[in-house]
């Protein structure tokens, strides 16, 4: 285990008293946070997180201070202490096991996804001080698409790059700006099999943006697109299906996210991220082919 830096030890001691280091749960690789589990003299546990970057620290602290309580009592950790200079926080534990490392099956999985949809809807409905609509400018969109295509050309065949160009040629219209988790995936969902309650963790990317930018495309293109029962359970909990404008934006933003994930995964030798990117690309291909089949010019 990696030792806790002295400044962060002082933060923990000030917040919770004397403690002992129990385990380290850090993700391997660069630009990842460090996470330690500690136990106090009374047996109570806490988690310590040192963010890799200041932005992640600011966002997670803001999420705990302003938004996670809208999920309901006990549905997310509680912030105990924070040190901006050390980019560190102390949070309470929440019960449950990650659905990424402990996959569910059958009714348990469907119930968990139903709750995931419900919790995401609650988070999206949290009040913000920003504008309620987000509009991406034409120049901004063209620059993002150009970057995606340049990156795609480094790693993908020409026909895939052409598909991505087609899927992103129409920029999304005005969409609601909401409180978004921005990494809403099973690895950040904890399922408590005893109480049958889902809880959320890891809010370091939480921000105000359209839900179709990251929250929904990652779920849709990595999991839901190929699993109709799971998709139905999620959107039942979410309370509604997506509008045509939201579905288009999910595809357009999802194309950019797939290439970004592929590039990052290859450059950092992260096989899991590369596999997730390829799953997204396969589902984008299926959507693209379906659109070609429905095109009037193709039916002649």
Tab-separated table of C-alpha atoms in Angstrom:
chain	number	residue	atom	x	y	z
A	1	UNK	CA	0.000	0.000	0.000
A	2	UNK	CA	1.079	3.565	-0.659
A	3	UNK	CA	1.530	5.605	2.513
A	4	UNK	CA	-0.833	8.517	3.078
A	5	UNK	CA	1.069	11.828	2.713
A	6	UNK	CA	1.692	13.683	5.962
A	7	UNK	CA	-0.522	16.661	5.104
A	8	UNK	CA	-3.451	14.365	4.330
A	9	UNK	CA	-2.796	12.399	7.521
A	10	UNK	CA	-3.172	15.689	9.416
A	11	UNK	CA	-6.458	16.364	7.618
A	12	UNK	CA	-7.819	12.949	8.580
A	13	UNK	CA	-6.655	13.179	12.192
A	14	UNK	CA	-8.226	16.614	12.590
A	15	UNK	CA	-11.500	15.386	11.087
A	16	UNK	CA	-11.940	11.973	12.694
A	17	UNK	CA	-9.235	11.500	15.338
A	18	UNK	CA	-6.694	8.703	15.522
A	19	UNK	CA	-6.940	6.127	12.741
A	20	UNK	CA	-5.201	3.202	11.085
A	21	UNK	CA	-4.773	2.510	7.378
A	22	UNK	CA	-6.844	-0.514	6.351
A	23	UNK	CA	-6.519	-0.739	2.569
A	24	UNK	CA	-5.776	1.145	-0.626
A	25	UNK	CA	-8.301	1.129	-3.459
A	26	UNK	CA	-6.512	3.319	-6.027
A	27	UNK	CA	-7.068	2.667	-9.721
A	28	UNK	CA	-3.833	1.857	-11.578
A	29	UNK	CA	-2.449	4.215	-14.194
A	30	UNK	CA	-1.610	7.908	-14.529
A	31	UNK	CA	-4.041	10.738	-13.787
A	32	UNK	CA	-6.079	8.520	-11.469
A	33	UNK	CA	-7.023	9.442	-7.899
A	34	UNK	CA	-5.523	7.734	-4.879
A	35	UNK	CA	-8.031	6.197	-2.469
A	36	UNK	CA	-7.370	4.852	1.016
A	37	UNK	CA	-9.659	3.185	3.513
A	38	UNK	CA	-9.019	3.953	7.171
A	39	UNK	CA	-10.530	2.858	10.475
A	40	UNK	CA	-10.853	4.901	13.651
A	41	UNK	CA	-10.233	3.678	17.174
A	42	UNK	CA	-13.989	3.111	17.562
A	43	UNK	CA	-14.081	0.878	14.471
A	44	UNK	CA	-15.748	3.421	12.204
A	45	UNK	CA	-14.458	3.553	8.629
A	46	UNK	CA	-13.801	6.453	6.263
A	47	UNK	CA	-12.414	6.817	2.765
A	48	UNK	CA	-9.700	9.280	1.817
A	49	UNK	CA	-9.446	10.435	-1.780
A	50	UNK	CA	-6.603	12.440	-3.273
A	51	UNK	CA	-7.609	13.808	-6.652
A	52	UNK	CA	-5.171	13.769	-9.537
A	53	UNK	CA	-6.118	17.272	-10.657
A	54	UNK	CA	-7.535	20.429	-9.033
A	55	UNK	CA	-10.617	20.408	-11.280
A	56	UNK	CA	-11.620	16.956	-10.101
A	57	UNK	CA	-11.200	18.039	-6.490
A	58	UNK	CA	-13.298	21.185	-6.958
A	59	UNK	CA	-16.050	19.291	-8.739
A	60	UNK	CA	-16.330	16.505	-6.181
A	61	UNK	CA	-16.377	18.897	-3.235
A	62	UNK	CA	-19.049	20.992	-4.977
A	63	UNK	CA	-21.110	17.869	-5.694
A	64	UNK	CA	-21.117	16.809	-2.034
A	65	UNK	CA	-21.810	20.324	-0.812
A	66	UNK	CA	-24.581	21.202	-3.264
A	67	UNK	CA	-26.136	18.239	-5.033
A	68	UNK	CA	-25.729	14.706	-3.692
A	69	UNK	CA	-28.322	15.244	-0.941
A	70	UNK	CA	-30.963	15.439	-3.684
A	71	UNK	CA	-30.401	11.709	-4.215
A	72	UNK	CA	-31.903	10.964	-0.801
A	73	UNK	CA	-30.439	10.013	2.554
A	74	UNK	CA	-27.652	7.452	2.374
A	75	UNK	CA	-27.587	7.204	-1.424
A	76	UNK	CA	-24.089	8.716	-1.664
A	77	UNK	CA	-21.137	9.325	0.679
A	78	UNK	CA	-21.083	12.372	2.939
A	79	UNK	CA	-18.211	14.841	2.873
A	80	UNK	CA	-16.438	14.995	6.254
A	81	UNK	CA	-13.454	17.216	5.427
A	82	UNK	CA	-11.568	18.673	2.464
A	83	UNK	CA	-8.174	20.258	1.803
A	84	UNK	CA	-7.974	22.144	-1.478
A	85	UNK	CA	-4.193	22.490	-1.383
A	86	UNK	CA	-3.716	18.753	-0.921
A	87	UNK	CA	-6.595	17.962	-3.327
A	88	UNK	CA	-7.923	15.576	-0.671
A	89	UNK	CA	-11.295	14.731	0.839
A	90	UNK	CA	-12.511	12.554	3.695
A	91	UNK	CA	-15.869	10.889	3.071
A	92	UNK	CA	-18.091	8.363	4.777
A	93	UNK	CA	-18.452	4.844	3.342
A	94	UNK	CA	-21.677	3.585	1.799
A	95	UNK	CA	-22.824	-0.016	1.768
A	96	UNK	CA	-22.757	-2.142	-1.352
A	97	UNK	CA	-20.491	-3.670	-3.969
A	98	UNK	CA	-19.562	-2.201	-7.336
A	99	UNK	CA	-21.753	-3.564	-10.116
A	100	UNK	CA	-18.691	-3.539	-12.332
A	101	UNK	CA	-16.661	-5.950	-10.225
A	102	UNK	CA	-19.725	-7.822	-8.938
A	103	UNK	CA	-22.163	-8.058	-11.887
A	104	UNK	CA	-25.807	-8.834	-11.180
A	105	UNK	CA	-28.203	-11.098	-13.045
A	106	UNK	CA	-31.921	-11.487	-13.539
A	107	UNK	CA	-34.336	-9.507	-11.367
A	108	UNK	CA	-31.542	-8.026	-9.245
A	109	UNK	CA	-29.900	-6.486	-12.303
A	110	UNK	CA	-33.162	-5.075	-13.636
A	111	UNK	CA	-34.038	-3.584	-10.251
A	112	UNK	CA	-30.570	-2.051	-9.950
A	113	UNK	CA	-30.850	-0.458	-13.391
A	114	UNK	CA	-34.323	0.809	-12.565
A	115	UNK	CA	-32.889	2.499	-9.479
A	116	UNK	CA	-29.948	3.816	-11.526
A	117	UNK	CA	-32.401	5.546	-13.832
A	118	UNK	CA	-34.350	6.940	-10.894
A	119	UNK	CA	-31.242	8.307	-9.159
A	120	UNK	CA	-29.954	9.887	-12.358
A	121	UNK	CA	-33.280	11.641	-12.858
A	122	UNK	CA	-33.062	12.983	-9.292
A	123	UNK	CA	-29.540	14.274	-9.901
A	124	UNK	CA	-30.569	15.896	-13.169
A	125	UNK	CA	-33.435	17.678	-11.402
A	126	UNK	CA	-31.186	19.263	-8.755
A	127	UNK	CA	-31.333	23.071	-8.958
A	128	UNK	CA	-28.412	25.020	-10.401
A	129	UNK	CA	-27.436	28.678	-10.679
A	130	UNK	CA	-26.614	28.397	-14.373
A	131	UNK	CA	-28.670	28.719	-17.543
A	132	UNK	CA	-31.267	26.015	-18.075
A	133	UNK	CA	-30.427	25.587	-21.768
A	134	UNK	CA	-27.067	24.807	-23.339
A	135	UNK	CA	-26.307	25.582	-26.958
A	136	UNK	CA	-23.096	24.453	-28.621
A	137	UNK	CA	-21.820	27.015	-31.118
A	138	UNK	CA	-21.142	26.070	-34.716
A	139	UNK	CA	-17.419	26.837	-34.500
A	140	UNK	CA	-17.114	24.934	-31.234
A	141	UNK	CA	-18.882	21.917	-32.707
A	142	UNK	CA	-16.805	21.928	-35.882
A	143	UNK	CA	-13.590	22.095	-33.851
A	144	UNK	CA	-14.688	19.154	-31.675
A	145	UNK	CA	-15.649	17.083	-34.720
A	146	UNK	CA	-12.381	17.904	-36.473
A	147	UNK	CA	-10.401	16.781	-33.437
A	148	UNK	CA	-12.401	13.564	-33.278
A	149	UNK	CA	-11.787	12.835	-36.956
A	150	UNK	CA	-8.061	13.558	-36.679
A	151	UNK	CA	-7.772	11.193	-33.710
A	152	UNK	CA	-9.916	8.568	-35.435
A	153	UNK	CA	-7.675	8.640	-38.492
A	154	UNK	CA	-4.746	7.585	-36.288
A	155	UNK	CA	-6.416	4.469	-34.922
A	156	UNK	CA	-9.382	3.482	-37.090
A	157	UNK	CA	-10.020	2.417	-40.727
A	158	UNK	CA	-11.177	5.013	-43.222
A	159	UNK	CA	-14.716	3.611	-43.399
A	160	UNK	CA	-15.150	4.009	-39.636
A	161	UNK	CA	-13.864	7.576	-39.797
A	162	UNK	CA	-16.357	8.272	-42.581
A	163	UNK	CA	-19.151	6.839	-40.445
A	164	UNK	CA	-18.166	9.074	-37.540
A	165	UNK	CA	-18.137	12.094	-39.825
A	166	UNK	CA	-21.677	11.257	-40.967
A	167	UNK	CA	-22.968	10.778	-37.411
A	168	UNK	CA	-21.613	14.138	-36.255
A	169	UNK	CA	-22.377	16.285	-39.292
A	170	UNK	CA	-25.450	17.806	-37.623
A	171	UNK	CA	-24.666	19.581	-34.360
A	172	UNK	CA	-27.098	19.141	-31.447
A	173	UNK	CA	-29.646	21.851	-30.836
A	174	UNK	CA	-30.422	23.589	-27.544
A	175	UNK	CA	-30.612	21.053	-24.723
A	176	UNK	CA	-31.261	21.285	-20.982
A	177	UNK	CA	-28.178	21.949	-18.859
A	178	UNK	CA	-28.458	19.731	-15.784
A	179	UNK	CA	-26.402	18.458	-12.886
A	180	UNK	CA	-24.660	15.444	-14.420
A	181	UNK	CA	-22.537	12.755	-12.829
A	182	UNK	CA	-20.478	12.621	-16.064
A	183	UNK	CA	-19.142	9.110	-15.414
A	184	UNK	CA	-22.419	7.310	-14.803
A	185	UNK	CA	-21.491	3.674	-15.184
A	186	UNK	CA	-21.810	0.429	-13.158
A	187	UNK	CA	-18.329	0.844	-11.699
A	188	UNK	CA	-19.696	3.857	-9.794
A	189	UNK	CA	-22.876	2.108	-8.660
A	190	UNK	CA	-22.854	0.122	-5.415
A	191	UNK	CA	-25.590	-2.503	-5.003
A	192	UNK	CA	-26.467	-3.548	-1.461
A	193	UNK	CA	-27.897	-7.055	-1.782
A	194	UNK	CA	-29.213	-6.989	1.801
A	195	UNK	CA	-31.327	-3.853	1.520
A	196	UNK	CA	-31.657	-3.995	-2.282
A	197	UNK	CA	-30.610	-0.359	-2.524
A	198	UNK	CA	-28.334	1.211	-5.133
A	199	UNK	CA	-25.886	3.914	-4.096
A	200	UNK	CA	-23.608	6.202	-6.116
A	201	UNK	CA	-19.937	7.132	-5.718
A	202	UNK	CA	-17.187	9.083	-7.523
A	203	UNK	CA	-18.432	12.602	-8.220
A	204	UNK	CA	-15.150	14.134	-9.412
A	205	UNK	CA	-16.535	14.772	-12.904
A	206	UNK	CA	-19.910	16.078	-11.742
A	207	UNK	CA	-20.821	19.336	-13.463
A	208	UNK	CA	-23.653	21.184	-15.172
A	209	UNK	CA	-23.984	20.146	-18.821
A	210	UNK	CA	-26.484	18.409	-21.114
A	211	UNK	CA	-27.109	14.836	-19.933
A	212	UNK	CA	-26.675	13.660	-23.516
A	213	UNK	CA	-23.043	14.766	-23.515
A	214	UNK	CA	-21.687	12.052	-21.183
A	215	UNK	CA	-24.223	10.597	-18.737
A	216	UNK	CA	-26.509	8.975	-21.298
A	217	UNK	CA	-24.236	8.187	-24.301
A	218	UNK	CA	-21.869	6.050	-22.245
A	219	UNK	CA	-24.717	3.992	-20.820
A	220	UNK	CA	-26.580	3.766	-24.099
A	221	UNK	CA	-23.649	2.787	-26.295
A	222	UNK	CA	-21.729	0.602	-23.843
A	223	UNK	CA	-24.632	-1.330	-22.312
A	224	UNK	CA	-28.220	-0.393	-23.073
A	225	UNK	CA	-28.133	-0.516	-26.878
A	226	UNK	CA	-27.637	-4.288	-26.920
A	227	UNK	CA	-29.745	-5.151	-23.856
A	228	UNK	CA	-33.384	-4.140	-24.374
A	229	UNK	CA	-34.691	-5.425	-21.020
A	230	UNK	CA	-32.008	-3.583	-19.109
A	231	UNK	CA	-32.657	-0.477	-21.199
A	232	UNK	CA	-36.381	-0.661	-20.452
A	233	UNK	CA	-35.687	-0.979	-16.710
A	234	UNK	CA	-33.331	2.014	-16.734
A	235	UNK	CA	-35.708	4.340	-18.575
A	236	UNK	CA	-38.626	3.157	-16.447
A	237	UNK	CA	-36.706	4.443	-13.440
A	238	UNK	CA	-35.618	7.539	-15.347
A	239	UNK	CA	-39.286	8.334	-15.853
A	240	UNK	CA	-39.291	8.848	-19.598
A	241	UNK	CA	-37.617	7.888	-22.845
A	242	UNK	CA	-35.392	10.255	-24.779
A	243	UNK	CA	-36.737	12.770	-27.263
A	244	UNK	CA	-35.615	12.555	-30.917
A	245	UNK	CA	-33.317	15.541	-30.322
A	246	UNK	CA	-31.766	13.830	-27.302
A	247	UNK	CA	-31.288	10.559	-29.196
A	248	UNK	CA	-29.489	12.408	-31.992
A	249	UNK	CA	-27.276	14.229	-29.486
A	250	UNK	CA	-26.460	10.946	-27.717
A	251	UNK	CA	-25.165	9.520	-30.977
A	252	UNK	CA	-23.214	12.643	-31.928
A	253	UNK	CA	-21.604	13.085	-28.517
A	254	UNK	CA	-21.177	9.322	-28.162
A	255	UNK	CA	-19.120	9.221	-31.355
A	256	UNK	CA	-16.715	11.774	-29.897
A	257	UNK	CA	-16.594	9.960	-26.560
A	258	UNK	CA	-15.843	6.617	-28.233
A	259	UNK	CA	-12.833	8.014	-30.077
A	260	UNK	CA	-11.609	9.850	-26.986
A	261	UNK	CA	-11.862	6.643	-24.937
A	262	UNK	CA	-10.069	4.637	-27.616
A	263	UNK	CA	-7.229	7.150	-27.836
A	264	UNK	CA	-6.822	7.334	-24.056
A	265	UNK	CA	-7.003	3.570	-23.637
A	266	UNK	CA	-4.411	2.867	-26.297
A	267	UNK	CA	-2.023	5.556	-25.108
A	268	UNK	CA	-2.263	4.337	-21.493
A	269	UNK	CA	-2.457	0.619	-22.317
A	270	UNK	CA	-5.845	0.360	-20.603
A	271	UNK	CA	-7.435	-2.715	-22.192
A	272	UNK	CA	-10.782	-2.231	-20.454
A	273	UNK	CA	-11.199	1.287	-21.805
A	274	UNK	CA	-10.199	0.157	-25.294
A	275	UNK	CA	-12.783	-2.625	-25.165
A	276	UNK	CA	-15.459	-0.173	-24.016
A	277	UNK	CA	-14.574	2.153	-26.905
A	278	UNK	CA	-14.894	-0.673	-29.417
A	279	UNK	CA	-18.290	-1.608	-27.969
A	280	UNK	CA	-19.415	1.980	-28.480
A	281	UNK	CA	-18.134	1.954	-32.049
A	282	UNK	CA	-19.938	-1.322	-32.789
A	283	UNK	CA	-23.222	0.113	-31.522
A	284	UNK	CA	-22.630	3.320	-33.478
A	285	UNK	CA	-22.101	1.149	-36.582
A	286	UNK	CA	-25.387	-0.647	-35.917
A	287	UNK	CA	-27.182	2.701	-35.598
A	288	UNK	CA	-25.528	3.971	-38.767
A	289	UNK	CA	-26.429	0.868	-40.766
A	290	UNK	CA	-30.007	1.008	-39.502
A	291	UNK	CA	-30.223	4.593	-40.706
A	292	UNK	CA	-28.944	3.622	-44.153
A	293	UNK	CA	-31.515	0.837	-44.412
A	294	UNK	CA	-34.321	3.271	-43.551
A	295	UNK	CA	-33.112	5.918	-46.002
A	296	UNK	CA	-35.573	6.311	-48.937
A	297	UNK	CA	-32.696	6.396	-51.428
A	298	UNK	CA	-31.568	2.980	-50.158
A	299	UNK	CA	-35.029	1.410	-50.422
A	300	UNK	CA	-35.422	2.032	-54.133
